[in-house]
Short mmCIF file of C-alpha atoms in Angstrom, two decimals:
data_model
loop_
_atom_site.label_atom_id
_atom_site.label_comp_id
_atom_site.label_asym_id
_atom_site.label_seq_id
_atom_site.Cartn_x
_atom_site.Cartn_y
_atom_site.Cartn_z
CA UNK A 1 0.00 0.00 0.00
CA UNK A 2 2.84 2.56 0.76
CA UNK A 3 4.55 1.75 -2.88
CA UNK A 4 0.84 2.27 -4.16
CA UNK A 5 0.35 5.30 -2.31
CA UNK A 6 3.07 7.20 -4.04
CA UNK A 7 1.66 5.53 -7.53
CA UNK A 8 2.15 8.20 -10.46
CA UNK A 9 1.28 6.41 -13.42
CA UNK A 10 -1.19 2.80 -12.96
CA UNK A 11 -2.50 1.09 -16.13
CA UNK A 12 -5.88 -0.16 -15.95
CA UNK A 13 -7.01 -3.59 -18.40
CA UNK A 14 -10.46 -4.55 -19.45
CA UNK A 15 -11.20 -6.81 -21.66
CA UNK A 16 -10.90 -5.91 -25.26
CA UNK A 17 -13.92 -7.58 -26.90
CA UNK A 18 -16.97 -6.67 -24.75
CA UNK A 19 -18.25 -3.22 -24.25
CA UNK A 20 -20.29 -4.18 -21.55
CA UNK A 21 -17.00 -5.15 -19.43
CA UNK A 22 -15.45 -1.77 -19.67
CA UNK A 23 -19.25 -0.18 -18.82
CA UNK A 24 -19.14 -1.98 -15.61
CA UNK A 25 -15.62 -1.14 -14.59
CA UNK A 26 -16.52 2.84 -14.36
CA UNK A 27 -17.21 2.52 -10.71
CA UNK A 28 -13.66 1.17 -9.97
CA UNK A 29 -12.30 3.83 -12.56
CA UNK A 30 -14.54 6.28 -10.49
CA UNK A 31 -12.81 5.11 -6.98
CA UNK A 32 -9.39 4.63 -8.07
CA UNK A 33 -9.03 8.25 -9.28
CA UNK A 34 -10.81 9.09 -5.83
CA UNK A 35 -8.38 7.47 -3.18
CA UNK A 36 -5.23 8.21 -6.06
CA UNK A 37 -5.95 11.59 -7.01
CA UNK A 38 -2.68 12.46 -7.61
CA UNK A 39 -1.78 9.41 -10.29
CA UNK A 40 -2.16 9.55 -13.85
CA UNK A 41 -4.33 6.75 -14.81
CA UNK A 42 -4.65 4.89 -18.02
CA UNK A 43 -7.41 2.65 -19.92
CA UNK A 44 -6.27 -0.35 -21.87
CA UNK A 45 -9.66 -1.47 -23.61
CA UNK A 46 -11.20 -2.65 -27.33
CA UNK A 47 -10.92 -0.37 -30.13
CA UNK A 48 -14.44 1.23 -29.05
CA UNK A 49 -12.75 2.17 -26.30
CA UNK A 50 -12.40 6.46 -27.11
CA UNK A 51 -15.79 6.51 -28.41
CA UNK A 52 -17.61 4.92 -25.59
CA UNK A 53 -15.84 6.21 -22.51
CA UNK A 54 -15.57 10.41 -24.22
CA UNK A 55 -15.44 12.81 -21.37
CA UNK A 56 -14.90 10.39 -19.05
CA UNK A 57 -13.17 12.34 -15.88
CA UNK A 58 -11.83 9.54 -14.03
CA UNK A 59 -8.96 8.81 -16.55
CA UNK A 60 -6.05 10.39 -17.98
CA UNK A 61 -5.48 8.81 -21.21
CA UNK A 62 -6.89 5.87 -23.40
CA UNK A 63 -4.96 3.26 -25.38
CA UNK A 64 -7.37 0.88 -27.56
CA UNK A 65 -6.48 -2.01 -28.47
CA UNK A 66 -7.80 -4.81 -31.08
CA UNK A 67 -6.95 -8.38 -31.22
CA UNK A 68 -7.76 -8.55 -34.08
CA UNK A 69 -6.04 -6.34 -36.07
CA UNK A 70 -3.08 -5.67 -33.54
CA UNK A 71 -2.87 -8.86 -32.04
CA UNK A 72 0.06 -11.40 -32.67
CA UNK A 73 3.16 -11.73 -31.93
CA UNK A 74 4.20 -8.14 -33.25
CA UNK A 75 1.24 -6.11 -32.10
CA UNK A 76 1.58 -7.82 -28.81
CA UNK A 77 5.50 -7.07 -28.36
CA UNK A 78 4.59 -3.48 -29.96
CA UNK A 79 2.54 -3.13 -26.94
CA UNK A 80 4.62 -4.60 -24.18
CA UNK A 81 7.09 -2.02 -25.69
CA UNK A 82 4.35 1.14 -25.56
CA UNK A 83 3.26 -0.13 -21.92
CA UNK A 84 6.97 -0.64 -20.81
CA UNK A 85 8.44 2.83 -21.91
CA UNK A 86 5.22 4.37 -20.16
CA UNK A 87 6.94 3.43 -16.64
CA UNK A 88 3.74 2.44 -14.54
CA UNK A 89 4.23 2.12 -11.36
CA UNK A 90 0.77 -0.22 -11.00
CA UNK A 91 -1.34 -2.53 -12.89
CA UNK A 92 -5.01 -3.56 -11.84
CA UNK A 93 -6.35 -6.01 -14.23
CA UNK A 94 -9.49 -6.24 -14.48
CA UNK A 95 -9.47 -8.06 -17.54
CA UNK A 96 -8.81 -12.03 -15.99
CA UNK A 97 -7.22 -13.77 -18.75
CA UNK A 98 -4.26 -14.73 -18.88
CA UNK A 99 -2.96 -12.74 -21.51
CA UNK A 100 -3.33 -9.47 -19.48
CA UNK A 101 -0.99 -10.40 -16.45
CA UNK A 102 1.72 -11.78 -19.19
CA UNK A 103 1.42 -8.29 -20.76
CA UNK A 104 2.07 -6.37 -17.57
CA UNK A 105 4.80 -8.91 -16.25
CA UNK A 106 6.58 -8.59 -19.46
CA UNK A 107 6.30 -4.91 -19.23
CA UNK A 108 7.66 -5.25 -15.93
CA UNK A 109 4.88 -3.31 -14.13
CA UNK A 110 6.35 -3.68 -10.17
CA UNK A 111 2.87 -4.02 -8.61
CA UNK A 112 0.20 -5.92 -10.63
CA UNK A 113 -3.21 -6.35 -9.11
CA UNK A 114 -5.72 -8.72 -10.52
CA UNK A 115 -8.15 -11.69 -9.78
CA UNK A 116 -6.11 -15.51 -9.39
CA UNK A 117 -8.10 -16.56 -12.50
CA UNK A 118 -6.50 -18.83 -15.56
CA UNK A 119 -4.19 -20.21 -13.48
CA UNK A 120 -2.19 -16.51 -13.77
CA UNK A 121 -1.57 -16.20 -10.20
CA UNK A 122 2.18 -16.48 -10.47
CA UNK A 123 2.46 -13.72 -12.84
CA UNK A 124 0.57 -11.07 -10.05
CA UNK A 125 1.92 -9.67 -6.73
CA UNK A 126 -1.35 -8.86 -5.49
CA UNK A 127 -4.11 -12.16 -6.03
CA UNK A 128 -7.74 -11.40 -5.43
CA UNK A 129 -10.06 -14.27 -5.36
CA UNK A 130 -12.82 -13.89 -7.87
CA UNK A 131 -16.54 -14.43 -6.86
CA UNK A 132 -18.32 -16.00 -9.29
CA UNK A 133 -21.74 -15.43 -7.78
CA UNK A 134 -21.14 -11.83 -7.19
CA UNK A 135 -21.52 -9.16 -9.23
CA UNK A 136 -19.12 -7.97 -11.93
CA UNK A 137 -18.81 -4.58 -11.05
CA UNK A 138 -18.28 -5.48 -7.27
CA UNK A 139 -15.45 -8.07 -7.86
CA UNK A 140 -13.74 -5.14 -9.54
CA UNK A 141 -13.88 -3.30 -6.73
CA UNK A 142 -12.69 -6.01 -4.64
CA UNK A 143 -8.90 -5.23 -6.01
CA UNK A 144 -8.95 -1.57 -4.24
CA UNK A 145 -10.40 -3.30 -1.13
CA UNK A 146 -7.73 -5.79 -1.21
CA UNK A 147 -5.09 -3.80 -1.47
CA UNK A 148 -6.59 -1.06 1.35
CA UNK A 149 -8.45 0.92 -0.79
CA UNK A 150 -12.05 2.70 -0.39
CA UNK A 151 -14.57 1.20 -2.90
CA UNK A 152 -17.94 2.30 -2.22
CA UNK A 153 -20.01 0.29 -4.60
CA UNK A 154 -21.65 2.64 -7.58
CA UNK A 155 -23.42 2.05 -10.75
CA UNK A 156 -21.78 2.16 -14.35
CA UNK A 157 -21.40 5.74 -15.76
CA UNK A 158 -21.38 6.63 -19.42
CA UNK A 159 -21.36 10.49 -20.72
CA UNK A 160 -22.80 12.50 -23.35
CA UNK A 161 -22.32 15.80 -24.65
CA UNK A 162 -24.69 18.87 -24.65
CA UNK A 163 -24.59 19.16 -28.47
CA UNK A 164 -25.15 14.67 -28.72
CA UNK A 165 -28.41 15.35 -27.07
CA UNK A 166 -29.52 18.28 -28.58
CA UNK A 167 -29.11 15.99 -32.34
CA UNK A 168 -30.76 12.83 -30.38
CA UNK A 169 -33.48 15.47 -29.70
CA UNK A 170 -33.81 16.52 -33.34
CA UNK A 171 -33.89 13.18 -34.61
CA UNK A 172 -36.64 11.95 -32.13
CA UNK A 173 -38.95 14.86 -33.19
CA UNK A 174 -38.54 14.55 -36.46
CA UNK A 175 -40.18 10.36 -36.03
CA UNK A 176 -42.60 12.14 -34.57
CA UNK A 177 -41.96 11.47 -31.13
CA UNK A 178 -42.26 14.53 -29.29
CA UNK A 179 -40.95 16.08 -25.93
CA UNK A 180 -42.73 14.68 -22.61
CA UNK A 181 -43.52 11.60 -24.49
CA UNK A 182 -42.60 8.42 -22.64
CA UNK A 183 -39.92 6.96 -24.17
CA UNK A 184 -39.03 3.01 -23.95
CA UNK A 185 -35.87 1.79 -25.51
CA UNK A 186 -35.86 -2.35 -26.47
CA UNK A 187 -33.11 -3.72 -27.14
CA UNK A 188 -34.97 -7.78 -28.70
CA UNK A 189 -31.40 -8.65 -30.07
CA UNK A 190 -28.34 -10.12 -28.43
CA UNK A 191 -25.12 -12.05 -29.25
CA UNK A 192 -25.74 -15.94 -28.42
CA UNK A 193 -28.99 -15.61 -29.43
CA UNK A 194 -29.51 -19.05 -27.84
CA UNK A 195 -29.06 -18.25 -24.80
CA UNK A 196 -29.48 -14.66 -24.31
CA UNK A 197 -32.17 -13.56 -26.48
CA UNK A 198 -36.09 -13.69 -24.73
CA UNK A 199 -38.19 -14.10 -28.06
CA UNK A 200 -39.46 -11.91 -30.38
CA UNK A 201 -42.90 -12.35 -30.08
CA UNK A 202 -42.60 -11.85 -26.68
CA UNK A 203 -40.86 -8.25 -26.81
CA UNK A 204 -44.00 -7.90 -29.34
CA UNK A 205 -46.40 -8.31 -26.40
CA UNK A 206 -44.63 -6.44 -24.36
CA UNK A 207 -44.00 -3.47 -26.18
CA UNK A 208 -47.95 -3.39 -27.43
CA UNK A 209 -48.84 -3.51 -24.43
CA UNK A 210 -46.79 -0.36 -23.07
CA UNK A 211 -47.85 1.09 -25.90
CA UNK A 212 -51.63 0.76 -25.73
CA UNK A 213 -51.89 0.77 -21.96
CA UNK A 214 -48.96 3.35 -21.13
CA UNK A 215 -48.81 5.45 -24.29
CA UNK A 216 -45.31 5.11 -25.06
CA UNK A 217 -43.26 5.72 -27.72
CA UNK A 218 -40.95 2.44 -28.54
CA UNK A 219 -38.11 2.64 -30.49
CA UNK A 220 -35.83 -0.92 -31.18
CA UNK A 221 -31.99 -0.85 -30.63
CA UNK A 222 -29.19 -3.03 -31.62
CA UNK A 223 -26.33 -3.82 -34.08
CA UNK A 224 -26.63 -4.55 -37.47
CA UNK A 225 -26.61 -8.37 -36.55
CA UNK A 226 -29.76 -7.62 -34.89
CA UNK A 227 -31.84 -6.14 -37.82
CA UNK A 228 -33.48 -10.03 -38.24
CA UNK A 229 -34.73 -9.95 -34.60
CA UNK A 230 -36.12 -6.54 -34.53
CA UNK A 231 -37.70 -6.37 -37.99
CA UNK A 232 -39.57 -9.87 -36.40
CA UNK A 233 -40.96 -7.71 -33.13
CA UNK A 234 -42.00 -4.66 -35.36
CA UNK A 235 -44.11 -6.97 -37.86
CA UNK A 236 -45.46 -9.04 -34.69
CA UNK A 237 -46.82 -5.76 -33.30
CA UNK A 238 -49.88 -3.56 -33.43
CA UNK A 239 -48.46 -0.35 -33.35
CA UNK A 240 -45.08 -0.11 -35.03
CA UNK A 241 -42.30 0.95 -33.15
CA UNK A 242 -39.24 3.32 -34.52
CA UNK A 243 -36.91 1.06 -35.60
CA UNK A 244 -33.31 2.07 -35.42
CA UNK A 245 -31.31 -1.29 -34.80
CA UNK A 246 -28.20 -0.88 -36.73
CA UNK A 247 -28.45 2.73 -38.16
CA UNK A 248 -26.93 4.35 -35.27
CA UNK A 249 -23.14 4.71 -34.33
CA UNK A 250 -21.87 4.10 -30.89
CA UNK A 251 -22.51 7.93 -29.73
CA UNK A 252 -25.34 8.49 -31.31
CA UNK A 253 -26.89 5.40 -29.64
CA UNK A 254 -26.06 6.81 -26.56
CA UNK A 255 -27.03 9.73 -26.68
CA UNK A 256 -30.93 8.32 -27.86
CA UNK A 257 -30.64 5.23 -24.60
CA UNK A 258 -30.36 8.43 -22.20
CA UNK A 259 -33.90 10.42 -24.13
CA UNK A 260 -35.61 7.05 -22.88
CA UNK A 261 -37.53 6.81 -19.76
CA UNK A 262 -37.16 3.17 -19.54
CA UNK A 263 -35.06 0.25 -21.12
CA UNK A 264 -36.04 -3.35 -21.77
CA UNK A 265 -33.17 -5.76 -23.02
CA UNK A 266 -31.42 -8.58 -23.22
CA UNK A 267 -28.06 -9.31 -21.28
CA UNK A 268 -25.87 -7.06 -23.41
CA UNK A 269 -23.87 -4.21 -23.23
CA UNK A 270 -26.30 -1.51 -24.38
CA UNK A 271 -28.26 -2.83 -21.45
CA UNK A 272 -25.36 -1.67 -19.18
CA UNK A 273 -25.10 1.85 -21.00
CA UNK A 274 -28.85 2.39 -20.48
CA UNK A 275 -28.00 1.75 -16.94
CA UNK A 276 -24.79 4.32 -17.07
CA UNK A 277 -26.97 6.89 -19.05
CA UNK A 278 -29.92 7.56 -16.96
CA UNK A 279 -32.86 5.19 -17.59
CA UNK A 280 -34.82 3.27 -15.77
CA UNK A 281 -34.02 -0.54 -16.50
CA UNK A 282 -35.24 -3.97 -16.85
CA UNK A 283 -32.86 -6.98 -18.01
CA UNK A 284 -33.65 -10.33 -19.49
CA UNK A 285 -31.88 -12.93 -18.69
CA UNK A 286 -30.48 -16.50 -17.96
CA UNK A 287 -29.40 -17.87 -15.36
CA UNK A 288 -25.54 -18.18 -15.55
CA UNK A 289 -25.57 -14.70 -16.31
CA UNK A 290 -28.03 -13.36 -14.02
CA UNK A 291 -25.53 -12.94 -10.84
CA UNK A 292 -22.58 -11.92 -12.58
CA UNK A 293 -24.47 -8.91 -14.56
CA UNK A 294 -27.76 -8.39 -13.66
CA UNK A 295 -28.94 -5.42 -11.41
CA UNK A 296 -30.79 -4.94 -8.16
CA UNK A 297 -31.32 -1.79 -7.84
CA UNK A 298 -34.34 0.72 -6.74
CA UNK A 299 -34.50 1.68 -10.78
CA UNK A 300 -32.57 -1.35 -12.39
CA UNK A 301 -34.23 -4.96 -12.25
CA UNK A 302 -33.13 -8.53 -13.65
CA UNK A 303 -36.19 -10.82 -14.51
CA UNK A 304 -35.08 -14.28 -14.94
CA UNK A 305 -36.27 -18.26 -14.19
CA UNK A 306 -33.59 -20.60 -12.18
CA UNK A 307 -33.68 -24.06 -13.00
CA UNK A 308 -34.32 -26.24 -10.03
CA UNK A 309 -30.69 -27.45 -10.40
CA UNK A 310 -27.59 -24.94 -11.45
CA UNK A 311 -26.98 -26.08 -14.92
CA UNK A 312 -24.69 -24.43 -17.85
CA UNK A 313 -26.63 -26.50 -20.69
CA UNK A 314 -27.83 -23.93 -23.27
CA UNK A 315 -31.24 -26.10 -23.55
CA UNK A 316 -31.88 -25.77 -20.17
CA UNK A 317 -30.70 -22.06 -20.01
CA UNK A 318 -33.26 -21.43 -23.38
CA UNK A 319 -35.94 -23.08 -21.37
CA UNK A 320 -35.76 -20.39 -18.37
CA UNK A 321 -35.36 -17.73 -20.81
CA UNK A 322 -38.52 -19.07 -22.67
CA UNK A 323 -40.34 -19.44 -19.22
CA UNK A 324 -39.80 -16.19 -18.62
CA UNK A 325 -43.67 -14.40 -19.12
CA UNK A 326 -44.26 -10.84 -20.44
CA UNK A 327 -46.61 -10.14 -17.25
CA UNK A 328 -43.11 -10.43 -15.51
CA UNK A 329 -41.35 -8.27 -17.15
CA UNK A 330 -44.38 -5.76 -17.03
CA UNK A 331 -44.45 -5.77 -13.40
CA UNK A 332 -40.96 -5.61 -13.23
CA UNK A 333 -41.09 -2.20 -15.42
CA UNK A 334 -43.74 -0.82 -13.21
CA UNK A 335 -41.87 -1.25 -10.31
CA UNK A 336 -38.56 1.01 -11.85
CA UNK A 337 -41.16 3.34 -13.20
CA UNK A 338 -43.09 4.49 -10.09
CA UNK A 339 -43.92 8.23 -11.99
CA UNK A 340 -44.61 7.56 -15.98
CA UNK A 341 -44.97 10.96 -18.00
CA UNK A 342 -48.35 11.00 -20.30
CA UNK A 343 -47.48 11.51 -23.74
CA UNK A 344 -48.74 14.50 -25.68
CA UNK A 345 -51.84 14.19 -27.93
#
């Protein structure tokens, strides 16, 4: 603790794939930069990295990094190089894998922090066991407590500018969806499909029914990947919803998830930026996922079906998923949503 204490530069490493990893980690970014104010800290994330965490205040500088394009044996010894002529005086990997600790060691990083996962203990100074039935964003947190740290658990934060909400505004009016109107984001889409996504004739229900009984004003999210699943709830519905799965970028996204009153989604990163950006939120989700990244929270709910014995077989995860009814989720979105604005006439 005293050699961390006097810390100028520390590294940080998420994982470089998933957004929703780095989402979840702005609570520990949030707490580092609180007990170290006087360190420099840098991000090492995925390629989306500058775009999704813009105007975040709890970092110094960002390095992205992609696999696939800079991975190998020369993009990984380029970056051992960048990381090592940086002179950190920390680590804290958040990302588990393996890969991460060999960076840092190799970089020769003097204190390196991070959970005893993929048999990478020998390569940290500091071990943290990793619980598996705890929250992601709390086991995070668990490597400032470890090391004597103050970690106050908080939720994700994500940030937009004044100027990305004043276009998300435009764009919203001009579909005819007009200011005071309330506003549910969907997200019916999700990598794994099989075991992540709830059914599209489900989110149909759901979303006709918030529509008819609540007046809102739906509009579908998602990659391109996902334009299948969300063209199937629009034509399932009675009254179509503004479909903008795949023709949004990352910011612009964004900047729409925090117009909405309330999200519905899938377990999925954009489920963990509506959380960061302001809405009220319900997740869908399966059971080996549920603990790990769902939410409990006063305005954030998971809704999912355990099976009477723990089980990581993707039938019996798509059976709880299926199981799963849309009077659930309903209730579940009335309970985030105690005050729902009436939309104009």
């Amino acid at each position: 603790m005293a050699k961390l204490a006097d810390a100028k530069r520390i590294l940080v490493v998420t994982k470089f794939k998933y957004l929703g990893d780095t989402i979840v980690a702005t609570p520990f970014l949030r707490r580092l930069e609180e007990a170290l104010p006087q360190a420099q800290i840098t991000l090492l994330a995925g390629p989306a990295i500058p775009d999704l965490l813009r105007g975040c205040p709890y970092i110094t500088d960002l390095w992205p990094f992609d696999p696939k394009t800079d991975g190998g044996w020369a993009g990984n010894r380029k970056l051992i190089c960048q990381i090592q002529e940086a002179g950190f005086d920390a680590a804290f990997l958040i990302n588990r894998s393996i890969h991460s600790a060999v960076l840092a060691a190799l970089a020769r990083i003097p204190i390196r922090i991070g959970h005893d996962t993929e048999h990478r203990g020998f390569l940290l100074t500091d071990r943290v066991s990793y619980d598996w039935n705890k929250p992601d964003r709390l086991c995070a947190l668990d490597l400032l407590e470890q090391i004597g740290l103050k970690a106050e658990p908080a939720l994700p934060e994500l940030w937009v500018s004044e100027d990305e909400s004043a276009d998300a505004k435009l764009l919203l009016e001009s579909k005819s969806i007009v200011p005071g109107s309330f506003i549910v984001g969907i997200q019916p889409g999700a990598n794994d499909p099989e075991i992540r996504q709830w059914g599209a004739a489900k989110f149909a229900s759901l979303a006709d029914r918030l529509t008819q009984e609540r007046r809102a004003a739906v509009i579908l999210f998602g990659s391109r990947d996902e334009r299948g699943e969300s063209g199937r709830v629009a034509a399932a519905m009675e009254t179509k919803p503004l479909i903008l799965t795949g023709e949004t970028n990352l910011r612009q996204a964004m900047a729409l998830i925090s117009m909405c009153d309330l999200w519905i989604g899938n377990d999925g990163g954009l489920l963990h930026a509506a959380v960061a950006l302001g809405p009220a939120t319900v997740g869908i989700f399966g059971p080996t996922k549920a603990p790990r990244w769902g939410y409990d929270e006063p305005r954030h709910k998971t809704v999912v079906v355990y099976p009477v014995k723990p089980s990581k077989d993707p039938r019996i995860i798509r059976n709880c998923l299926g199981s799963i009814d849309p009077e659930a989720v309903f209730q579940a979105a009335m309970s985030v949503m105690p005050v729902i604005p009436v939309r104009s006439e």
